[in-house]
PDB file of N, CA and C in Angstrom:
ATOM      1  N   UNK A   1      61.761 120.332  18.802  1.00 37.00           N
ATOM      2  CA  UNK A   1      60.629 120.324  18.886  1.00 37.00           C
ATOM      3  C   UNK A   1      59.679 120.366  17.912  1.00 37.00           C
ATOM      4  N   UNK A   2      58.604 119.747  18.396  1.00 43.00           N
ATOM      5  CA  UNK A   2      57.687 119.930  17.759  1.00 43.00           C
ATOM      6  C   UNK A   2      56.277 120.904  17.961  1.00 43.00           C
ATOM      7  N   UNK A   3      55.608 121.475  16.833  1.00 46.00           N
ATOM      8  CA  UNK A   3      55.171 122.985  16.283  1.00 46.00           C
ATOM      9  C   UNK A   3      53.453 121.915  16.592  1.00 46.00           C
ATOM     10  N   UNK A   4      52.683 122.752  17.105  1.00 48.00           N
ATOM     11  CA  UNK A   4      51.380 122.044  16.460  1.00 48.00           C
ATOM     12  C   UNK A   4      49.949 123.359  16.226  1.00 48.00           C
ATOM     13  N   UNK A   5      49.096 122.660  15.580  1.00 49.00           N
ATOM     14  CA  UNK A   5      48.049 124.037  15.761  1.00 49.00           C
ATOM     15  C   UNK A   5      47.372 124.317  16.237  1.00 49.00           C
ATOM     16  N   UNK A   6      46.861 122.954  17.911  1.00 56.00           N
ATOM     17  CA  UNK A   6      46.236 122.577  18.541  1.00 56.00           C
ATOM     18  C   UNK A   6      47.181 123.271  19.810  1.00 56.00           C
ATOM     19  N   UNK A   7      46.513 123.608  20.663  1.00 85.00           N
ATOM     20  CA  UNK A   7      46.436 122.960  22.471  1.00 85.00           C
ATOM     21  C   UNK A   7      46.152 121.812  22.712  1.00 85.00           C
ATOM     22  N   UNK A   8      46.478 120.818  22.032  1.00 88.00           N
ATOM     23  CA  UNK A   8      45.107 119.663  22.687  1.00 88.00           C
ATOM     24  C   UNK A   8      45.282 119.457  24.199  1.00 88.00           C
ATOM     25  N   UNK A   9      46.081 119.380  24.989  1.00 93.00           N
ATOM     26  CA  UNK A   9      46.218 119.520  26.605  1.00 93.00           C
ATOM     27  C   UNK A   9      44.827 120.029  26.606  1.00 93.00           C
ATOM     28  N   UNK A  10      44.987 121.400  26.663  1.00 93.00           N
ATOM     29  CA  UNK A  10      43.459 122.043  27.046  1.00 93.00           C
ATOM     30  C   UNK A  10      42.727 122.265  26.259  1.00 93.00           C
ATOM     31  N   UNK A  11      42.545 121.766  24.933  1.00 93.00           N
ATOM     32  CA  UNK A  11      41.078 121.252  23.998  1.00 93.00           C
ATOM     33  C   UNK A  11      40.589 119.829  24.822  1.00 93.00           C
ATOM     34  N   UNK A  12      41.508 118.892  25.270  1.00 95.00           N
ATOM     35  CA  UNK A  12      41.361 117.422  25.111  1.00 95.00           C
ATOM     36  C   UNK A  12      40.314 118.285  27.285  1.00 95.00           C
ATOM     37  N   UNK A  13      40.637 119.177  28.154  1.00 95.00           N
ATOM     38  CA  UNK A  13      40.089 119.005  29.334  1.00 95.00           C
ATOM     39  C   UNK A  13      39.113 120.025  28.870  1.00 95.00           C
ATOM     40  N   UNK A  14      38.866 120.643  27.804  1.00 95.00           N
ATOM     41  CA  UNK A  14      38.003 121.936  27.798  1.00 95.00           C
ATOM     42  C   UNK A  14      36.380 120.721  27.631  1.00 95.00           C
ATOM     43  N   UNK A  15      36.823 120.424  26.617  1.00 96.00           N
ATOM     44  CA  UNK A  15      35.713 118.874  25.592  1.00 96.00           C
ATOM     45  C   UNK A  15      35.584 117.620  26.536  1.00 96.00           C
ATOM     46  N   UNK A  16      36.328 117.058  27.505  1.00 97.00           N
ATOM     47  CA  UNK A  16      35.850 116.952  28.762  1.00 97.00           C
ATOM     48  C   UNK A  16      35.174 117.661  29.651  1.00 97.00           C
ATOM     49  N   UNK A  17      35.479 118.683  29.950  1.00 96.00           N
ATOM     50  CA  UNK A  17      34.002 119.207  31.001  1.00 96.00           C
ATOM     51  C   UNK A  17      32.829 119.113  30.278  1.00 96.00           C
ATOM     52  N   UNK A  18      32.960 119.585  29.195  1.00 96.00           N
ATOM     53  CA  UNK A  18      31.749 119.669  28.306  1.00 96.00           C
ATOM     54  C   UNK A  18      30.984 118.531  28.120  1.00 96.00           C
ATOM     55  N   UNK A  19      31.470 117.030  28.003  1.00 96.00           N
ATOM     56  CA  UNK A  19      31.522 116.191  27.223  1.00 96.00           C
ATOM     57  C   UNK A  19      30.004 115.582  27.797  1.00 96.00           C
ATOM     58  N   UNK A  20      29.426 115.322  27.459  1.00 94.00           N
ATOM     59  CA  UNK A  20      27.960 114.416  28.183  1.00 94.00           C
ATOM     60  C   UNK A  20      27.614 113.219  27.317  1.00 94.00           C
ATOM     61  N   UNK A  21      28.145 112.596  26.702  1.00 90.00           N
ATOM     62  CA  UNK A  21      28.544 111.804  25.827  1.00 90.00           C
ATOM     63  C   UNK A  21      26.941 111.649  24.598  1.00 90.00           C
ATOM     64  N   UNK A  22      26.783 112.692  24.667  1.00 94.00           N
ATOM     65  CA  UNK A  22      25.667 113.183  23.448  1.00 94.00           C
ATOM     66  C   UNK A  22      26.480 113.540  21.729  1.00 94.00           C
ATOM     67  N   UNK A  23      25.431 113.310  21.029  1.00 95.00           N
ATOM     68  CA  UNK A  23      26.154 113.942  19.430  1.00 95.00           C
ATOM     69  C   UNK A  23      26.443 115.459  19.747  1.00 95.00           C
ATOM     70  N   UNK A  24      26.104 116.006  20.395  1.00 96.00           N
ATOM     71  CA  UNK A  24      26.309 117.078  20.621  1.00 96.00           C
ATOM     72  C   UNK A  24      28.097 117.708  21.175  1.00 96.00           C
ATOM     73  N   UNK A  25      27.933 116.721  22.224  1.00 95.00           N
ATOM     74  CA  UNK A  25      29.379 116.377  23.118  1.00 95.00           C
ATOM     75  C   UNK A  25      29.753 115.629  23.250  1.00 95.00           C
ATOM     76  N   UNK A  26      30.222 114.855  22.296  1.00 95.00           N
ATOM     77  CA  UNK A  26      31.058 113.060  22.612  1.00 95.00           C
ATOM     78  C   UNK A  26      31.920 113.326  23.470  1.00 95.00           C
ATOM     79  N   UNK A  27      32.035 112.045  23.320  1.00 96.00           N
ATOM     80  CA  UNK A  27      33.176 111.853  24.732  1.00 96.00           C
ATOM     81  C   UNK A  27      34.617 111.970  23.856  1.00 96.00           C
ATOM     82  N   UNK A  28      35.888 112.733  24.094  1.00 95.00           N
ATOM     83  CA  UNK A  28      36.878 112.727  23.003  1.00 95.00           C
ATOM     84  C   UNK A  28      37.222 111.493  23.000  1.00 95.00           C
ATOM     85  N   UNK A  29      37.490 111.150  20.720  1.00 94.00           N
ATOM     86  CA  UNK A  29      38.460 110.619  20.704  1.00 94.00           C
ATOM     87  C   UNK A  29      39.204 109.746  21.214  1.00 94.00           C
ATOM     88  N   UNK A  30      40.189 108.887  21.333  1.00 92.00           N
ATOM     89  CA  UNK A  30      41.449 107.628  21.347  1.00 92.00           C
ATOM     90  C   UNK A  30      42.695 108.648  20.287  1.00 92.00           C
ATOM     91  N   UNK A  31      42.739 109.638  20.088  1.00 91.00           N
ATOM     92  CA  UNK A  31      43.152 109.979  18.962  1.00 91.00           C
ATOM     93  C   UNK A  31      43.195 111.530  19.889  1.00 91.00           C
ATOM     94  N   UNK A  32      42.344 111.658  20.095  1.00 93.00           N
ATOM     95  CA  UNK A  32      42.571 113.618  21.015  1.00 93.00           C
ATOM     96  C   UNK A  32      43.855 113.425  21.910  1.00 93.00           C
ATOM     97  N   UNK A  33      43.048 111.915  22.554  1.00 94.00           N
ATOM     98  CA  UNK A  33      44.457 111.772  24.269  1.00 94.00           C
ATOM     99  C   UNK A  33      45.600 111.188  23.919  1.00 94.00           C
ATOM    100  N   UNK A  34      45.568 111.029  22.341  1.00 91.00           N
ATOM    101  CA  UNK A  34      46.931 110.769  22.024  1.00 91.00           C
ATOM    102  C   UNK A  34      47.690 112.112  21.798  1.00 91.00           C
ATOM    103  N   UNK A  35      46.764 112.438  21.167  1.00 90.00           N
ATOM    104  CA  UNK A  35      47.937 113.717  20.539  1.00 90.00           C
ATOM    105  C   UNK A  35      48.380 114.612  21.937  1.00 90.00           C
ATOM    106  N   UNK A  36      47.523 114.841  23.287  1.00 93.00           N
ATOM    107  CA  UNK A  36      46.728 115.656  24.456  1.00 93.00           C
ATOM    108  C   UNK A  36      48.253 115.151  24.711  1.00 93.00           C
ATOM    109  N   UNK A  37      49.029 113.661  24.962  1.00 92.00           N
ATOM    110  CA  UNK A  37      50.046 113.409  25.710  1.00 92.00           C
ATOM    111  C   UNK A  37      50.676 113.228  25.025  1.00 92.00           C
ATOM    112  N   UNK A  38      51.223 113.698  23.558  1.00 89.00           N
ATOM    113  CA  UNK A  38      51.785 113.875  22.452  1.00 89.00           C
ATOM    114  C   UNK A  38      52.741 115.139  22.815  1.00 89.00           C
ATOM    115  N   UNK A  39      51.751 115.973  22.727  1.00 89.00           N
ATOM    116  CA  UNK A  39      52.036 117.625  22.411  1.00 89.00           C
ATOM    117  C   UNK A  39      52.979 117.670  24.330  1.00 89.00           C
ATOM    118  N   UNK A  40      52.337 117.085  25.378  1.00 89.00           N
ATOM    119  CA  UNK A  40      52.967 117.656  26.696  1.00 89.00           C
ATOM    120  C   UNK A  40      53.652 116.789  26.678  1.00 89.00           C
ATOM    121  N   UNK A  41      54.146 115.410  26.175  1.00 87.00           N
ATOM    122  CA  UNK A  41      55.516 114.995  26.947  1.00 87.00           C
ATOM    123  C   UNK A  41      56.963 116.410  25.344  1.00 87.00           C
ATOM    124  N   UNK A  42      56.210 116.230  24.498  1.00 84.00           N
ATOM    125  CA  UNK A  42      57.279 117.064  23.422  1.00 84.00           C
ATOM    126  C   UNK A  42      57.347 118.463  23.789  1.00 84.00           C
ATOM    127  N   UNK A  43      56.107 119.139  25.054  1.00 84.00           N
ATOM    128  CA  UNK A  43      56.376 120.547  24.969  1.00 84.00           C
ATOM    129  C   UNK A  43      57.131 120.075  26.954  1.00 84.00           C
ATOM    130  N   UNK A  44      56.906 119.432  27.372  1.00 80.00           N
ATOM    131  CA  UNK A  44      57.768 118.655  28.449  1.00 80.00           C
ATOM    132  C   UNK A  44      56.816 119.158  29.625  1.00 80.00           C
ATOM    133  N   UNK A  45      55.873 119.471  29.388  1.00 83.00           N
ATOM    134  CA  UNK A  45      54.774 120.081  30.894  1.00 83.00           C
ATOM    135  C   UNK A  45      54.148 118.679  31.565  1.00 83.00           C
ATOM    136  N   UNK A  46      54.480 118.574  32.441  1.00 84.00           N
ATOM    137  CA  UNK A  46      54.053 117.967  33.299  1.00 84.00           C
ATOM    138  C   UNK A  46      52.687 117.691  33.733  1.00 84.00           C
ATOM    139  N   UNK A  47      52.202 119.097  34.395  1.00 89.00           N
ATOM    140  CA  UNK A  47      51.234 118.957  35.010  1.00 89.00           C
ATOM    141  C   UNK A  47      49.942 119.197  33.736  1.00 89.00           C
ATOM    142  N   UNK A  48      50.018 119.120  33.067  1.00 91.00           N
ATOM    143  CA  UNK A  48      49.073 119.005  32.308  1.00 91.00           C
ATOM    144  C   UNK A  48      48.268 117.499  32.148  1.00 91.00           C
ATOM    145  N   UNK A  49      49.050 116.589  32.688  1.00 92.00           N
ATOM    146  CA  UNK A  49      48.960 115.044  32.538  1.00 92.00           C
ATOM    147  C   UNK A  49      47.515 115.562  33.878  1.00 92.00           C
ATOM    148  N   UNK A  50      48.093 115.661  34.771  1.00 92.00           N
ATOM    149  CA  UNK A  50      47.305 115.596  36.166  1.00 92.00           C
ATOM    150  C   UNK A  50      46.079 115.994  35.898  1.00 92.00           C
ATOM    151  N   UNK A  51      46.047 117.716  34.947  1.00 94.00           N
ATOM    152  CA  UNK A  51      44.623 118.387  34.912  1.00 94.00           C
ATOM    153  C   UNK A  51      44.015 117.295  34.237  1.00 94.00           C
ATOM    154  N   UNK A  52      44.138 116.699  33.223  1.00 96.00           N
ATOM    155  CA  UNK A  52      44.048 115.843  32.439  1.00 96.00           C
ATOM    156  C   UNK A  52      43.327 114.851  32.786  1.00 96.00           C
ATOM    157  N   UNK A  53      44.544 113.922  33.669  1.00 95.00           N
ATOM    158  CA  UNK A  53      43.631 113.206  34.564  1.00 95.00           C
ATOM    159  C   UNK A  53      42.684 113.157  35.332  1.00 95.00           C
ATOM    160  N   UNK A  54      42.747 114.758  35.930  1.00 96.00           N
ATOM    161  CA  UNK A  54      41.520 115.449  36.823  1.00 96.00           C
ATOM    162  C   UNK A  54      40.535 115.294  36.528  1.00 96.00           C
ATOM    163  N   UNK A  55      40.785 116.379  34.576  1.00 97.00           N
ATOM    164  CA  UNK A  55      39.432 116.570  34.225  1.00 97.00           C
ATOM    165  C   UNK A  55      38.658 114.984  33.452  1.00 97.00           C
ATOM    166  N   UNK A  56      39.510 113.616  34.075  1.00 97.00           N
ATOM    167  CA  UNK A  56      38.683 112.414  32.804  1.00 97.00           C
ATOM    168  C   UNK A  56      37.690 111.754  33.778  1.00 97.00           C
ATOM    169  N   UNK A  57      38.589 111.871  35.826  1.00 97.00           N
ATOM    170  CA  UNK A  57      37.803 111.687  36.517  1.00 97.00           C
ATOM    171  C   UNK A  57      36.633 112.714  36.713  1.00 97.00           C
ATOM    172  N   UNK A  58      36.671 113.570  36.480  1.00 97.00           N
ATOM    173  CA  UNK A  58      35.265 114.365  37.095  1.00 97.00           C
ATOM    174  C   UNK A  58      34.437 113.954  35.390  1.00 97.00           C
ATOM    175  N   UNK A  59      34.837 113.660  34.620  1.00 98.00           N
ATOM    176  CA  UNK A  59      33.992 113.345  33.934  1.00 98.00           C
ATOM    177  C   UNK A  59      32.925 111.724  34.512  1.00 98.00           C
ATOM    178  N   UNK A  60      34.326 110.653  34.564  1.00 98.00           N
ATOM    179  CA  UNK A  60      33.700 109.517  34.991  1.00 98.00           C
ATOM    180  C   UNK A  60      32.593 110.092  36.753  1.00 98.00           C
ATOM    181  N   UNK A  61      32.942 110.818  36.978  1.00 97.00           N
ATOM    182  CA  UNK A  61      31.851 110.693  38.059  1.00 97.00           C
ATOM    183  C   UNK A  61      30.497 111.206  38.050  1.00 97.00           C
ATOM    184  N   UNK A  62      30.775 112.289  37.016  1.00 97.00           N
ATOM    185  CA  UNK A  62      29.597 113.322  36.478  1.00 97.00           C
ATOM    186  C   UNK A  62      28.475 112.140  35.459  1.00 97.00           C
ATOM    187  N   UNK A  63      29.115 111.126  34.614  1.00 96.00           N
ATOM    188  CA  UNK A  63      28.628 111.040  33.924  1.00 96.00           C
ATOM    189  C   UNK A  63      28.479 109.133  33.929  1.00 96.00           C
ATOM    190  N   UNK A  64      29.726 108.738  34.194  1.00 95.00           N
ATOM    191  CA  UNK A  64      29.516 107.560  34.879  1.00 95.00           C
ATOM    192  C   UNK A  64      29.018 106.720  36.153  1.00 95.00           C
ATOM    193  N   UNK A  65      29.122 107.697  36.860  1.00 95.00           N
ATOM    194  CA  UNK A  65      28.236 107.931  38.136  1.00 95.00           C
ATOM    195  C   UNK A  65      29.211 107.766  39.410  1.00 95.00           C
ATOM    196  N   UNK A  66      30.236 107.000  39.309  1.00 97.00           N
ATOM    197  CA  UNK A  66      31.905 106.897  39.903  1.00 97.00           C
ATOM    198  C   UNK A  66      31.914 106.946  40.756  1.00 97.00           C
ATOM    199  N   UNK A  67      32.634 106.718  42.321  1.00 97.00           N
ATOM    200  CA  UNK A  67      32.870 107.658  43.310  1.00 97.00           C
ATOM    201  C   UNK A  67      34.181 108.261  43.161  1.00 97.00           C
ATOM    202  N   UNK A  68      34.664 109.326  43.478  1.00 96.00           N
ATOM    203  CA  UNK A  68      36.010 109.797  43.420  1.00 96.00           C
ATOM    204  C   UNK A  68      37.116 109.036  43.475  1.00 96.00           C
ATOM    205  N   UNK A  69      37.604 108.409  44.189  1.00 96.00           N
ATOM    206  CA  UNK A  69      38.644 107.246  43.978  1.00 96.00           C
ATOM    207  C   UNK A  69      38.309 106.815  43.475  1.00 96.00           C
ATOM    208  N   UNK A  70      37.182 105.402  42.825  1.00 97.00           N
ATOM    209  CA  UNK A  70      36.844 104.729  41.750  1.00 97.00           C
ATOM    210  C   UNK A  70      37.149 105.070  40.131  1.00 97.00           C
ATOM    211  N   UNK A  71      36.458 106.735  40.081  1.00 97.00           N
ATOM    212  CA  UNK A  71      37.043 107.666  38.802  1.00 97.00           C
ATOM    213  C   UNK A  71      38.526 108.281  38.894  1.00 97.00           C
ATOM    214  N   UNK A  72      39.522 107.865  39.951  1.00 95.00           N
ATOM    215  CA  UNK A  72      40.738 108.421  38.775  1.00 95.00           C
ATOM    216  C   UNK A  72      41.316 107.094  39.234  1.00 95.00           C
ATOM    217  N   UNK A  73      41.083 106.565  39.854  1.00 96.00           N
ATOM    218  CA  UNK A  73      41.281 104.744  39.439  1.00 96.00           C
ATOM    219  C   UNK A  73      41.574 104.635  37.960  1.00 96.00           C
ATOM    220  N   UNK A  74      40.406 104.461  37.386  1.00 97.00           N
ATOM    221  CA  UNK A  74      39.778 104.438  36.089  1.00 97.00           C
ATOM    222  C   UNK A  74      40.155 105.546  35.414  1.00 97.00           C
ATOM    223  N   UNK A  75      40.197 106.911  35.241  1.00 96.00           N
ATOM    224  CA  UNK A  75      41.311 107.966  34.541  1.00 96.00           C
ATOM    225  C   UNK A  75      42.680 107.282  34.570  1.00 96.00           C
ATOM    226  N   UNK A  76      43.059 106.934  35.118  1.00 95.00           N
ATOM    227  CA  UNK A  76      44.746 106.548  35.413  1.00 95.00           C
ATOM    228  C   UNK A  76      45.256 105.215  34.344  1.00 95.00           C
ATOM    229  N   UNK A  77      44.421 104.413  34.326  1.00 96.00           N
ATOM    230  CA  UNK A  77      44.372 103.372  33.930  1.00 96.00           C
ATOM    231  C   UNK A  77      44.183 103.966  32.434  1.00 96.00           C
ATOM    232  N   UNK A  78      43.127 103.881  32.069  1.00 96.00           N
ATOM    233  CA  UNK A  78      42.771 104.723  30.960  1.00 96.00           C
ATOM    234  C   UNK A  78      43.517 105.141  29.861  1.00 96.00           C
ATOM    235  N   UNK A  79      44.404 106.747  30.671  1.00 95.00           N
ATOM    236  CA  UNK A  79      45.030 107.106  30.588  1.00 95.00           C
ATOM    237  C   UNK A  79      46.594 106.524  30.564  1.00 95.00           C
ATOM    238  N   UNK A  80      46.791 105.941  31.073  1.00 93.00           N
ATOM    239  CA  UNK A  80      48.537 104.376  30.740  1.00 93.00           C
ATOM    240  C   UNK A  80      47.682 103.342  29.430  1.00 93.00           C
ATOM    241  N   UNK A  81      46.610 103.909  29.713  1.00 93.00           N
ATOM    242  CA  UNK A  81      46.586 102.317  27.864  1.00 93.00           C
ATOM    243  C   UNK A  81      46.685 103.648  26.866  1.00 93.00           C
ATOM    244  N   UNK A  82      46.294 104.684  27.191  1.00 93.00           N
ATOM    245  CA  UNK A  82      46.819 105.936  26.222  1.00 93.00           C
ATOM    246  C   UNK A  82      48.162 106.351  25.981  1.00 93.00           C
ATOM    247  N   UNK A  83      48.862 106.424  27.018  1.00 91.00           N
ATOM    248  CA  UNK A  83      50.246 106.420  26.941  1.00 91.00           C
ATOM    249  C   UNK A  83      50.693 105.436  25.545  1.00 91.00           C
ATOM    250  N   UNK A  84      50.908 104.204  26.488  1.00 90.00           N
ATOM    251  CA  UNK A  84      51.596 102.877  25.831  1.00 90.00           C
ATOM    252  C   UNK A  84      50.766 103.276  24.692  1.00 90.00           C
ATOM    253  N   UNK A  85      49.181 103.120  23.592  1.00 89.00           N
ATOM    254  CA  UNK A  85      49.671 103.859  22.825  1.00 89.00           C
ATOM    255  C   UNK A  85      49.954 104.541  21.977  1.00 89.00           C
ATOM    256  N   UNK A  86      50.327 105.771  22.745  1.00 86.00           N
ATOM    257  CA  UNK A  86      50.712 106.988  21.939  1.00 86.00           C
ATOM    258  C   UNK A  86      52.287 106.146  21.575  1.00 86.00           C
ATOM    259  N   UNK A  87      52.615 105.867  22.576  1.00 86.00           N
ATOM    260  CA  UNK A  87      54.106 105.157  21.798  1.00 86.00           C
ATOM    261  C   UNK A  87      54.350 104.077  21.115  1.00 86.00           C
ATOM    262  N   UNK A  88      53.849 103.382  21.061  1.00 85.00           N
ATOM    263  CA  UNK A  88      53.599 101.824  19.674  1.00 85.00           C
ATOM    264  C   UNK A  88      53.585 103.134  18.490  1.00 85.00           C
ATOM    265  N   UNK A  89      52.238 104.163  18.939  1.00 83.00           N
ATOM    266  CA  UNK A  89      52.229 104.819  17.377  1.00 83.00           C
ATOM    267  C   UNK A  89      52.879 105.724  16.798  1.00 83.00           C
ATOM    268  N   UNK A  90      53.731 105.942  17.786  1.00 80.00           N
ATOM    269  CA  UNK A  90      54.753 107.266  17.799  1.00 80.00           C
ATOM    270  C   UNK A  90      55.724 106.666  17.512  1.00 80.00           C
ATOM    271  N   UNK A  91      55.880 104.781  17.723  1.00 79.00           N
ATOM    272  CA  UNK A  91      57.600 104.495  17.374  1.00 79.00           C
ATOM    273  C   UNK A  91      58.681 104.991  18.418  1.00 79.00           C
ATOM    274  N   UNK A  92      57.683 105.228  19.551  1.00 76.00           N
ATOM    275  CA  UNK A  92      58.387 105.531  20.926  1.00 76.00           C
ATOM    276  C   UNK A  92      58.815 104.520  22.077  1.00 76.00           C
ATOM    277  N   UNK A  93      58.947 103.218  21.390  1.00 67.00           N
ATOM    278  CA  UNK A  93      58.266 102.184  22.547  1.00 67.00           C
ATOM    279  C   UNK A  93      59.682 101.429  22.389  1.00 67.00           C
ATOM    280  N   UNK A  94      60.924 101.302  23.489  1.00 66.00           N
ATOM    281  CA  UNK A  94      62.678 100.977  23.752  1.00 66.00           C
ATOM    282  C   UNK A  94      63.371 102.042  23.645  1.00 66.00           C
ATOM    283  N   UNK A  95      62.868 103.473  23.354  1.00 70.00           N
ATOM    284  CA  UNK A  95      63.979 104.632  23.482  1.00 70.00           C
ATOM    285  C   UNK A  95      64.088 104.556  24.593  1.00 70.00           C
ATOM    286  N   UNK A  96      64.693 105.265  24.815  1.00 66.00           N
ATOM    287  CA  UNK A  96      65.217 106.167  26.732  1.00 66.00           C
ATOM    288  C   UNK A  96      63.762 106.722  26.924  1.00 66.00           C
ATOM    289  N   UNK A  97      63.697 107.471  26.530  1.00 75.00           N
ATOM    290  CA  UNK A  97      62.367 108.350  27.287  1.00 75.00           C
ATOM    291  C   UNK A  97      61.441 107.967  26.475  1.00 75.00           C
ATOM    292  N   UNK A  98      60.416 108.225  26.732  1.00 87.00           N
ATOM    293  CA  UNK A  98      58.710 107.768  25.999  1.00 87.00           C
ATOM    294  C   UNK A  98      57.605 108.374  26.022  1.00 87.00           C
ATOM    295  N   UNK A  99      56.478 108.473  26.122  1.00 88.00           N
ATOM    296  CA  UNK A  99      55.555 108.941  26.563  1.00 88.00           C
ATOM    297  C   UNK A  99      54.874 108.085  28.233  1.00 88.00           C
ATOM    298  N   UNK A 100      55.047 106.627  28.142  1.00 87.00           N
ATOM    299  CA  UNK A 100      54.935 106.389  29.124  1.00 87.00           C
ATOM    300  C   UNK A 100      55.558 106.444  30.316  1.00 87.00           C
ATOM    301  N   UNK A 101      56.730 106.626  30.340  1.00 89.00           N
ATOM    302  CA  UNK A 101      57.812 106.916  31.417  1.00 89.00           C
ATOM    303  C   UNK A 101      57.371 108.406  31.720  1.00 89.00           C
ATOM    304  N   UNK A 102      57.086 109.242  31.009  1.00 89.00           N
ATOM    305  CA  UNK A 102      57.029 110.616  31.466  1.00 89.00           C
ATOM    306  C   UNK A 102      55.823 110.595  31.833  1.00 89.00           C
ATOM    307  N   UNK A 103      54.560 110.292  31.156  1.00 89.00           N
ATOM    308  CA  UNK A 103      53.020 110.090  32.328  1.00 89.00           C
ATOM    309  C   UNK A 103      53.162 110.123  33.630  1.00 89.00           C
ATOM    310  N   UNK A 104      54.238 108.297  33.790  1.00 88.00           N
ATOM    311  CA  UNK A 104      54.200 107.863  35.217  1.00 88.00           C
ATOM    312  C   UNK A 104      55.058 109.105  35.734  1.00 88.00           C
ATOM    313  N   UNK A 105      55.837 109.950  35.511  1.00 89.00           N
ATOM    314  CA  UNK A 105      56.541 110.721  36.052  1.00 89.00           C
ATOM    315  C   UNK A 105      55.836 111.540  36.554  1.00 89.00           C
ATOM    316  N   UNK A 106      55.283 112.400  35.449  1.00 88.00           N
ATOM    317  CA  UNK A 106      54.372 112.775  35.653  1.00 88.00           C
ATOM    318  C   UNK A 106      53.362 113.891  36.639  1.00 88.00           C
ATOM    319  N   UNK A 107      53.109 112.554  36.905  1.00 86.00           N
ATOM    320  CA  UNK A 107      52.012 112.148  37.958  1.00 86.00           C
ATOM    321  C   UNK A 107      52.777 112.036  39.441  1.00 86.00           C
ATOM    322  N   UNK A 108      53.461 111.283  39.661  1.00 84.00           N
ATOM    323  CA  UNK A 108      54.582 111.661  39.916  1.00 84.00           C
ATOM    324  C   UNK A 108      55.717 112.752  41.215  1.00 84.00           C
ATOM    325  N   UNK A 109      55.658 113.422  39.819  1.00 81.00           N
ATOM    326  CA  UNK A 109      56.200 114.725  39.944  1.00 81.00           C
ATOM    327  C   UNK A 109      54.750 115.997  40.818  1.00 81.00           C
ATOM    328  N   UNK A 110      53.615 115.605  40.382  1.00 74.00           N
ATOM    329  CA  UNK A 110      52.584 116.632  40.211  1.00 74.00           C
ATOM    330  C   UNK A 110      51.925 115.970  41.900  1.00 74.00           C
ATOM    331  N   UNK A 111      51.882 114.522  42.078  1.00 72.00           N
ATOM    332  CA  UNK A 111      51.465 114.525  43.379  1.00 72.00           C
ATOM    333  C   UNK A 111      52.862 114.538  44.334  1.00 72.00           C
ATOM    334  N   UNK A 112      53.955 115.272  44.615  1.00 68.00           N
ATOM    335  CA  UNK A 112      54.202 115.684  45.358  1.00 68.00           C
ATOM    336  C   UNK A 112      54.953 117.131  46.396  1.00 68.00           C
TER     337      UNK A 112
END
């Protein structure tokens, strides 16, 4: 098990909640998404993936003026890309379990 200094899923969710794309409250960097997905994967907390997806969708509704369905679809697409990037970055691709698979399974578990 990997230990972390931060609780990245909650950190990312809080950052998304206040982000308005200004220099004071910028949109999270790709590495922040990767770190949050990485921590959720290693701590096996699938509900955090759903919370991140909902926070990202809310950000898109608030700042990009997308409707709820379009915003959630964009959030899932973006998180899918971040999870692929995490697998490559952490060299987890082609392993039995990886962040990409965990991400998809997490959404299914929390949807039911």
